[in-house]
């Protein structure tokens, strides 16, 4: 079996999702993020792919997925792993049809069919450390040395939703009566524990404008203050998934797994 480092970014993207049992839908966006974080020459801009861009990439990723499947490294199942009904393996001509159909790869809030990627146990064990590496955190502050606000941001980045603002965000909205200067001061206080993690390249901040799509735009470090002061970007409505969110980069995940994540898992308490 090849080493993890010898895999292409497309292969690594598919195998990361397979080892974790993630959905096929959304993989194209994940691939674009992986290209960008790797700094490759043809990396996409700091935003999500459009639907047309995703569809254009499906043939390339389908070819890679079929090759991995033929080598016994990846399998596709129809169904969702968290449901009681067992998922059904997709094989033969149906596998070809599923993987060459762009609809299978596009995220939807209400998909007609749901496909998951999985990997055989031996494959997962062989590549687990490559797909889910840890970093040496001995020189970093311990969990107890972090502020409560810093801990909240780290856990937010580790969570599936990862929203900072909006209806399910971890940050309160500034009072409506604040003037411009007061609003910026409010934002500065909220941003203070986040900025070091963004500066280190461990956390990426994204603006998500629509609950019905996986579209996002990356908010760079230098624009965070202005963006978080804008009510339209923060979003102060009731719909889930709209507003500003954060997530770990691969480098940040390695740091999280290197110590802070285990400590959080033992406590599940910010205090």
PDB file of C-alpha atoms in Angstrom, residues 107 109 159-163 165-169 208-213 235 237-243:
ATOM      1  CA  UNK A 107     -24.314  19.156  -1.173  1.00  0.00           C
ATOM      2  CA  UNK A 109     -30.157  20.274   2.387  1.00  0.00           C
ATOM      3  CA  UNK A 159     -17.791  21.368  16.120  1.00  0.00           C
ATOM      4  CA  UNK A 160     -19.753  20.532  12.976  1.00  0.00           C
ATOM      5  CA  UNK A 161     -21.627  23.855  12.861  1.00  0.00           C
ATOM      6  CA  UNK A 162     -18.741  26.036  14.025  1.00  0.00           C
ATOM      7  CA  UNK A 163     -20.778  29.237  14.051  1.00  0.00           C
ATOM      8  CA  UNK A 165     -22.409  34.575  14.960  1.00  0.00           C
ATOM      9  CA  UNK A 166     -26.013  34.094  13.918  1.00  0.00           C
ATOM     10  CA  UNK A 167     -28.837  32.228  15.596  1.00  0.00           C
ATOM     11  CA  UNK A 168     -26.609  29.405  16.848  1.00  0.00           C
ATOM     12  CA  UNK A 169     -23.338  31.300  17.195  1.00  0.00           C
ATOM     13  CA  UNK A 208     -21.829  31.734   5.143  1.00  0.00           C
ATOM     14  CA  UNK A 209     -24.639  33.737   3.490  1.00  0.00           C
ATOM     15  CA  UNK A 210     -27.288  31.060   2.876  1.00  0.00           C
ATOM     16  CA  UNK A 211     -28.645  28.196   4.991  1.00  0.00           C
ATOM     17  CA  UNK A 212     -29.712  26.349   1.841  1.00  0.00           C
ATOM     18  CA  UNK A 213     -26.251  26.003   0.302  1.00  0.00           C
ATOM     19  CA  UNK A 235     -26.311  38.043  10.611  1.00  0.00           C
ATOM     20  CA  UNK A 237     -31.656  36.635  12.263  1.00  0.00           C
ATOM     21  CA  UNK A 238     -33.077  33.250  13.241  1.00  0.00           C
ATOM     22  CA  UNK A 239     -32.071  30.894  10.402  1.00  0.00           C
ATOM     23  CA  UNK A 240     -29.444  28.256  11.157  1.00  0.00           C
ATOM     24  CA  UNK A 241     -26.081  28.314   9.405  1.00  0.00           C
ATOM     25  CA  UNK A 242     -26.052  31.953   8.270  1.00  0.00           C
ATOM     26  CA  UNK A 243     -23.373  34.300   9.561  1.00  0.00           C
TER      27      UNK A 243
END
